[in-house]
Coordinates of C-alpha atoms in Angstrom, one line a residue:
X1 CA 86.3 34.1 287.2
X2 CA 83.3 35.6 289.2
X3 CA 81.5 33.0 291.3
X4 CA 78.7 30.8 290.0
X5 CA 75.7 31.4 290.8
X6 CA 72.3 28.5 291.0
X7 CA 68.5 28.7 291.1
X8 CA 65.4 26.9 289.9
X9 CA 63.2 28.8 287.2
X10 CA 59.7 26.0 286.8
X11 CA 61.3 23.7 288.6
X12 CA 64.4 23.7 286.2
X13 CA 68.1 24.2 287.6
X14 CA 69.6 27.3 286.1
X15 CA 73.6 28.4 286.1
X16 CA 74.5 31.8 286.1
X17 CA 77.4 34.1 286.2
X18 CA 77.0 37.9 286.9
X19 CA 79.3 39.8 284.1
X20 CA 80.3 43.4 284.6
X21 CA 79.3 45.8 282.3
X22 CA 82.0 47.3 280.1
X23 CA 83.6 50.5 281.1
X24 CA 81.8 53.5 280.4
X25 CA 78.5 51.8 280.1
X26 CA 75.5 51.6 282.3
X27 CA 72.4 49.4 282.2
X28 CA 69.3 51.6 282.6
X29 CA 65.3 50.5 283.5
X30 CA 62.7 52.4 281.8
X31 CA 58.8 52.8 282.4
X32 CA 57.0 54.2 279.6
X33 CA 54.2 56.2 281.4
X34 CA 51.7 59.1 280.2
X35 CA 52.7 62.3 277.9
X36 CA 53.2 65.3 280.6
X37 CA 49.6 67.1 280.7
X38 CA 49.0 69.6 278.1
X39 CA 51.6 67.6 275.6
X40 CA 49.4 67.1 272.5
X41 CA 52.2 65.5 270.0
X42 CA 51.9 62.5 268.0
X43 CA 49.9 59.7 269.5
X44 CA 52.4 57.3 268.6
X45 CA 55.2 59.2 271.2
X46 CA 56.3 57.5 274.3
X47 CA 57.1 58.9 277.8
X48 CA 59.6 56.6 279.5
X49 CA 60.9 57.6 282.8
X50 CA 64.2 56.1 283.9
X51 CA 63.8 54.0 287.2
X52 CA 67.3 52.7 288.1
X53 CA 70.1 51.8 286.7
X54 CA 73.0 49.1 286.6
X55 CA 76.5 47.9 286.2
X56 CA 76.2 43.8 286.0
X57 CA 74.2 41.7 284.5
X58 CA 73.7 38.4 284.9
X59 CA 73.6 35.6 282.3
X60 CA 71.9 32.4 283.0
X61 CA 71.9 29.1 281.1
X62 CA 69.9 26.2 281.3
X63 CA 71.6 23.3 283.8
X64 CA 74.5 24.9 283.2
X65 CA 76.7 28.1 283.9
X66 CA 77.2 29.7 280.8
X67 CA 80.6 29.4 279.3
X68 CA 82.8 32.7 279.8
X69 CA 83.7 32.6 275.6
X70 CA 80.2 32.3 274.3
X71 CA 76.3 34.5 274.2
X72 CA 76.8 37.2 276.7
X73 CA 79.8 37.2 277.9
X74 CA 81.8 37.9 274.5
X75 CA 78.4 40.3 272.9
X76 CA 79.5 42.0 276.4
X77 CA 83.4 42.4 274.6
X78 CA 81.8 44.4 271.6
X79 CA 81.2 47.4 272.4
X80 CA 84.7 48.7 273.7
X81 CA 85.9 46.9 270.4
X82 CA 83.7 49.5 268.5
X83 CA 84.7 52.2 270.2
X84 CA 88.4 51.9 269.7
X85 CA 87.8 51.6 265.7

C-alpha cells in the first residue's frame, strides 16, 4: 500500500493516502477566464483555460488514513469497470 501521509488542517490531524489515477485518465485544473476579444456568444458561455494537470490524488480523512476499500479509493475502481462493459 502507498505510504501514509499526516498533516494538520485548523489544528485538526488529518490521514492521507495519495491514490493513482486509473489508467488512461488524467486529472486536469481549469481557470475560467474572459471570452477571446471579439467573441460575442451567449453571456452565459465560459472560457476555461487548462492550467496543469495530474495523475494522483490524494484522499484525506479526518484522524485517520482513509481505508483502501471505502470513498475514494473504490469511486477511483469505477471507471475502468465502465469501460470494459
Amino acid at each position: 500500500p502507498p505510504p501514509e501521509l499526516w498533516a494538520s488542517f485548523r489544528g485538526r490531524r488529518m490521514g492521507g493516502r495519495e491514490l493513482p489515477l486509473p489508467h488512461g485518465y488524467r486529472g486536469v485544473l481549469l481557470r475560467e477566464g474572459e471570452l477571446p476579444h471579439g467573441n460575442k456568444g451567449d453571456p452565459k458561455d465560459r472560457w476555461v483555460t487548462v492550467t496543469g494537470t495530474f495523475d494522483v490524488i490524494t484522499d484525506w480523512g479526518a484522524d485517520a488514513v482513509p481505508s483502501p476499500s471505502r470513498g475514494l479509493a473504490l469511486a477511483l475502481q469505477w471507471g475502468p469497470l465502465a469501460h470494459a462493459v
